[in-house]
Protein backbone atom coordinates (compact mmCIF):
# COMPACT_ATOMS: atom_id res chain seq x y z
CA UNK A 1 -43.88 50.24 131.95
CA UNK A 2 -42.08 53.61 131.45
CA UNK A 3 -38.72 52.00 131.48
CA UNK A 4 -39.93 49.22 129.04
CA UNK A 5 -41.39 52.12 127.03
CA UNK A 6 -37.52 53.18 126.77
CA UNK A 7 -36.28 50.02 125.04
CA UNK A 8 -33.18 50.50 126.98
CA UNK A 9 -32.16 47.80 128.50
CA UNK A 10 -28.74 49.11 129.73
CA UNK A 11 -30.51 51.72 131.89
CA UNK A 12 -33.13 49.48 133.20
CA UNK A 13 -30.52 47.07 134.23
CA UNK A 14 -28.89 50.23 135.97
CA UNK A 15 -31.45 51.49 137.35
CA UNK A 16 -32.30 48.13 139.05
CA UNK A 17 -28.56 48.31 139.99
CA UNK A 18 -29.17 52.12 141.73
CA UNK A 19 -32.30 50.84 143.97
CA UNK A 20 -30.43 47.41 145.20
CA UNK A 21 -27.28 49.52 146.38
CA UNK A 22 -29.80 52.32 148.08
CA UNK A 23 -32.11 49.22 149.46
CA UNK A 24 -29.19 47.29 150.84
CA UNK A 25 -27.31 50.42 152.11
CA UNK A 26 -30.52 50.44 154.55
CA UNK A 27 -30.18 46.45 155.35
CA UNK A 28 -32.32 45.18 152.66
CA UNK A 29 -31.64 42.01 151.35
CA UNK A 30 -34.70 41.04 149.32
CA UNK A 31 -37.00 42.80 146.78
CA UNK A 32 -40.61 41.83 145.55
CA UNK A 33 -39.55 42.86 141.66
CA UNK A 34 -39.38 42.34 138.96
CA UNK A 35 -43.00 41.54 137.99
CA UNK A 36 -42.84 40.40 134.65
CA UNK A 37 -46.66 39.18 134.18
CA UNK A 38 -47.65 39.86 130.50
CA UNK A 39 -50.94 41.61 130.52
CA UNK A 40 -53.04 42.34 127.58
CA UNK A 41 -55.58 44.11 129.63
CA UNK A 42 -55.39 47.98 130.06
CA UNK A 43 -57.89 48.00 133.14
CA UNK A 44 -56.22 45.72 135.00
CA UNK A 45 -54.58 47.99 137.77
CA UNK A 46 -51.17 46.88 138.10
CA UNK A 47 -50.11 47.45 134.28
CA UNK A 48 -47.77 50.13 135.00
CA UNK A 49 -45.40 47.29 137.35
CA UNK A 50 -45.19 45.15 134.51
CA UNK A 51 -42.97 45.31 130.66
CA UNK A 52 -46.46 45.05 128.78
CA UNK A 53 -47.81 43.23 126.16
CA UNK A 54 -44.90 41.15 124.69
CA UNK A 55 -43.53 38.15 125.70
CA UNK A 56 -40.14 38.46 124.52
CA UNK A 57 -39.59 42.13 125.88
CA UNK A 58 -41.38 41.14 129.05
CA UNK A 59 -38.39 38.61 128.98
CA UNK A 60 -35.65 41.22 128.39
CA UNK A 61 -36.50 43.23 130.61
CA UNK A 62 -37.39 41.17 133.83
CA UNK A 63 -33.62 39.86 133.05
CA UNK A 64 -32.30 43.37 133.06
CA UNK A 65 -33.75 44.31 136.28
CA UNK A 66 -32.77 40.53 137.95
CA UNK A 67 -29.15 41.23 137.01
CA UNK A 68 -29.59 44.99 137.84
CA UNK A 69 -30.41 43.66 141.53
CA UNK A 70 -28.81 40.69 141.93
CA UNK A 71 -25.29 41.51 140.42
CA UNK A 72 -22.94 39.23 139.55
CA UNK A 73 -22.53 37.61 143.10
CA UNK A 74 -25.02 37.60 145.67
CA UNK A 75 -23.03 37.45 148.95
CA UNK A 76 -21.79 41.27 148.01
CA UNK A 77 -22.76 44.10 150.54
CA UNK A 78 -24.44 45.95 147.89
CA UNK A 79 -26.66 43.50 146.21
CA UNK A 80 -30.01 42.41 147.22
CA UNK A 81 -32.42 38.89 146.00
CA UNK A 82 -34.68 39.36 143.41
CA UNK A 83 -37.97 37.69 142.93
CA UNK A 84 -40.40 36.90 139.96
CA UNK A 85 -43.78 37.56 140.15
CA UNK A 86 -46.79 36.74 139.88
CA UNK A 87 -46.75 32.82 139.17
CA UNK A 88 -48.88 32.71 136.82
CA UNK A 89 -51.36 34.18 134.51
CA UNK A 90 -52.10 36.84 136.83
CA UNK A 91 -52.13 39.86 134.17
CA UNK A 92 -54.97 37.55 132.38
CA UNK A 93 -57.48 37.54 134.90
CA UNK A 94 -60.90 38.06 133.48
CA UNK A 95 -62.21 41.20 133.44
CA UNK A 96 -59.46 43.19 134.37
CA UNK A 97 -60.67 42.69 137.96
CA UNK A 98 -57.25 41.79 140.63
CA UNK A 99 -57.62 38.52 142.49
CA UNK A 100 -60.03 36.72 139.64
CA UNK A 101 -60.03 33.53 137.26
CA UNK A 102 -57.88 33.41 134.64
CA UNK A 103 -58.41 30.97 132.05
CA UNK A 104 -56.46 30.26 129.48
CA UNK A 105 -55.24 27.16 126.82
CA UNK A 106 -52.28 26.41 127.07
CA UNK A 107 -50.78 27.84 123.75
CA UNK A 108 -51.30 31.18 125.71
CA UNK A 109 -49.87 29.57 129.15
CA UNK A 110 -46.58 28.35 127.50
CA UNK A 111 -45.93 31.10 124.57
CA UNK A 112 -47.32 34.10 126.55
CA UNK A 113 -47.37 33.67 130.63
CA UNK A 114 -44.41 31.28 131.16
CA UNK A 115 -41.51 32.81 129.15
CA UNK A 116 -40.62 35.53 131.52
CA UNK A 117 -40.29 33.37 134.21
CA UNK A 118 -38.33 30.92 132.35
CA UNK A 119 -35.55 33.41 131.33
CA UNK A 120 -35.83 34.72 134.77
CA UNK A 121 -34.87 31.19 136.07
CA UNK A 122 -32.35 30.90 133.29
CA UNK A 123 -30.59 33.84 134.54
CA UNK A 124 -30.78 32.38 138.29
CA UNK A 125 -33.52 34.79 139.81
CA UNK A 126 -33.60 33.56 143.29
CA UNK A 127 -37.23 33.60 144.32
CA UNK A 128 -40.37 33.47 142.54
CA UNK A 129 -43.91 34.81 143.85
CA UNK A 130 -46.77 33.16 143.35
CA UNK A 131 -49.68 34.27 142.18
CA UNK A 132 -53.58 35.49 143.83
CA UNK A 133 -55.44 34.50 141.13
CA UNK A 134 -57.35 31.21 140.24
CA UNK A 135 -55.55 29.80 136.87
CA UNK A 136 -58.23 26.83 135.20
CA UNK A 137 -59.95 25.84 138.10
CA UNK A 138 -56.93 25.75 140.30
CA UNK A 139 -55.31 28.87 143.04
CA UNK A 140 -51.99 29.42 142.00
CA UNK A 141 -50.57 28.58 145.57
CA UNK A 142 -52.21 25.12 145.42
CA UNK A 143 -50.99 24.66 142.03
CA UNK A 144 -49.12 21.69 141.88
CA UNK A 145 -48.52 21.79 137.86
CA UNK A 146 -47.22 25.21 137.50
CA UNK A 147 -45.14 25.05 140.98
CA UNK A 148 -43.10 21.30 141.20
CA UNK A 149 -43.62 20.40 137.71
CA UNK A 150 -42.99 23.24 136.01
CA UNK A 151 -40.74 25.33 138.03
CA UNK A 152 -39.25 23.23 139.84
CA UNK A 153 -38.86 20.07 138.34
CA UNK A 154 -38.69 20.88 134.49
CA UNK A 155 -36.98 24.09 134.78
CA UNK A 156 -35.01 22.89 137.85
CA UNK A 157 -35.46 26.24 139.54
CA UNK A 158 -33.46 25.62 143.37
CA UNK A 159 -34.67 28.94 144.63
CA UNK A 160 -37.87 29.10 147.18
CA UNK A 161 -41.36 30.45 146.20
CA UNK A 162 -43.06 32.90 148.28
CA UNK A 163 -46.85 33.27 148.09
CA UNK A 164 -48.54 36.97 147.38
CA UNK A 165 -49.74 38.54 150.60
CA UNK A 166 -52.39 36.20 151.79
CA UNK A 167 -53.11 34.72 148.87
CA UNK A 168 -53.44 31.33 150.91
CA UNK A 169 -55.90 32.39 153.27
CA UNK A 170 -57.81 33.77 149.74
CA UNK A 171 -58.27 30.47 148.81
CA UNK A 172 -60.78 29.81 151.02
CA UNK A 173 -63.04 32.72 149.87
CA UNK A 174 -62.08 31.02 146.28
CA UNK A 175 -63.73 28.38 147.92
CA UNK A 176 -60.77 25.79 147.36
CA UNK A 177 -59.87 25.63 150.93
CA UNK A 178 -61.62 24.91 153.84
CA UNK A 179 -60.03 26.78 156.28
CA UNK A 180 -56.19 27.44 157.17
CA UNK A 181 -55.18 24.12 157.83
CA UNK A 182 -56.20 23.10 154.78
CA UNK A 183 -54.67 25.56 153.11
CA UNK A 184 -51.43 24.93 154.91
CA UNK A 185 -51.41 21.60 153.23
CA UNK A 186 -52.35 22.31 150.39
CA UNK A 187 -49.50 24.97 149.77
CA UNK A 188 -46.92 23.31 150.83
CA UNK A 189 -47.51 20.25 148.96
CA UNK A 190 -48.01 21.98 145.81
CA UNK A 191 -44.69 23.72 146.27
CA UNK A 192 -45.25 26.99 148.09
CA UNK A 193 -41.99 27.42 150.44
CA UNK A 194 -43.32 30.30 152.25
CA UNK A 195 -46.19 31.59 153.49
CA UNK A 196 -46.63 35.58 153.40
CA UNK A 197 -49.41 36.81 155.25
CA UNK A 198 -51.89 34.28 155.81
CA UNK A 199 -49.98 32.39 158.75
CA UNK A 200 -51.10 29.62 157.58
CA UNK A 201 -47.57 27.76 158.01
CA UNK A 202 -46.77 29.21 161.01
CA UNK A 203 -49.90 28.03 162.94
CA UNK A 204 -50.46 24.60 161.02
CA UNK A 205 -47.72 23.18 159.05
CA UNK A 206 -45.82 21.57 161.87
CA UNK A 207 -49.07 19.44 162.71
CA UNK A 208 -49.32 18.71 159.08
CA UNK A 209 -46.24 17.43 158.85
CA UNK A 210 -46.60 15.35 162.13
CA UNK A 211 -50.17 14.18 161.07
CA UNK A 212 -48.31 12.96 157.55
CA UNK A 213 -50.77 15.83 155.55
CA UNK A 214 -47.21 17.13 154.20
């Protein structure tokens, strides 16, 4: 929020550029940033990761810090994966509270939340993170709208989506899954590539697959 606060998109993009030579100096090859949720709510805690309030800023910026990590060609020593985050409407859950509903039309979905991510994808982020919270009714790992349809199909995004840390196993205490196989199926048809943290993949995609689930 600081840098945003700068307006200087130069230095963002080179200070993105200073942390992917230090990470990958130490053999890293992937970073969870930039999060470019747009979040209108002061309380909710994770304000300071994000560009603010504006769409089109939000946009800028998440670009800035994309090429800042990714450079202009991956397979250099000195560059490291970026990936967008958090997919989707996860600055507009209610109440400020982390984890919770969001709901929103869908002026606000397509003119708001989804720009970022667009120009991210335009500018050939390679991953994108999905989301914790619930977006109308639905857990953004299970979404199959804002995943394959959006993403992936309309935008034509070829990278892989990650899911937040656990945020599969959550949706059973969002009461959308019934238990980890479940969720494992549920994921992976909706277009989450891989599983972080709730093992659900590990310990029950293979039998989904075989059971034709997936």
């Amino acid at each position: 929020l600081a840098e945003t606060a700068s307006w200087d998109l130069e230095a963002i993009e080179k200070s993105a550029r200073v942390a992917a030579i230090e990470a990958s100096a130490l053999g890293i090859n992937w970073t969870f940033a930039p999060m470019i949720d747009i979040s209108r709510a002061a309380r909710w805690g994770r304000v300071m990761e994000g560009a603010g309030v504006y769409p089109y800023l939000g946009s800028k910026v998440g670009v800035a810090r994309i090429k800042g990590f990714q450079g202009d060609d991956l397979s250099s020593h000195n560059t490291i994966a970026a990936c967008a985050k958090h997919f989707a409407a996860y600055g507009f859950a209610e109440s400020g509270k982390d984890y919770n509903t969001a709901d929103i039309g869908t002026s606000t979905l397509y003119n708001v939340v989804l720009p970022p991510f667009k120009a991210a994808v335009e500018h050939d982020v390679k991953t994108v993170m999905n989301s914790f919270n619930v977006l109308n009714g639905i857990p953004a790992t299970a979404d199959e709208f804002l995943q394959r349809d959006v993403l992936k199909k309309k935008w034509d995004f070829q990278g892989f989506v990650v899911s937040d840390w656990g945020s599969g196993r959550e949706m059973i205490d969002h009461g959308f899954a019934r238990d980890l196989a479940h969720v494992a199926e549920l994921a992976a048809n909706a277009g989450s590539d891989m599983d972080m943290e709730s093992y659900a993949f590990v310990k029950h995609l293979k039998s989904a697959v075989e059971d034709g689930k997936v």
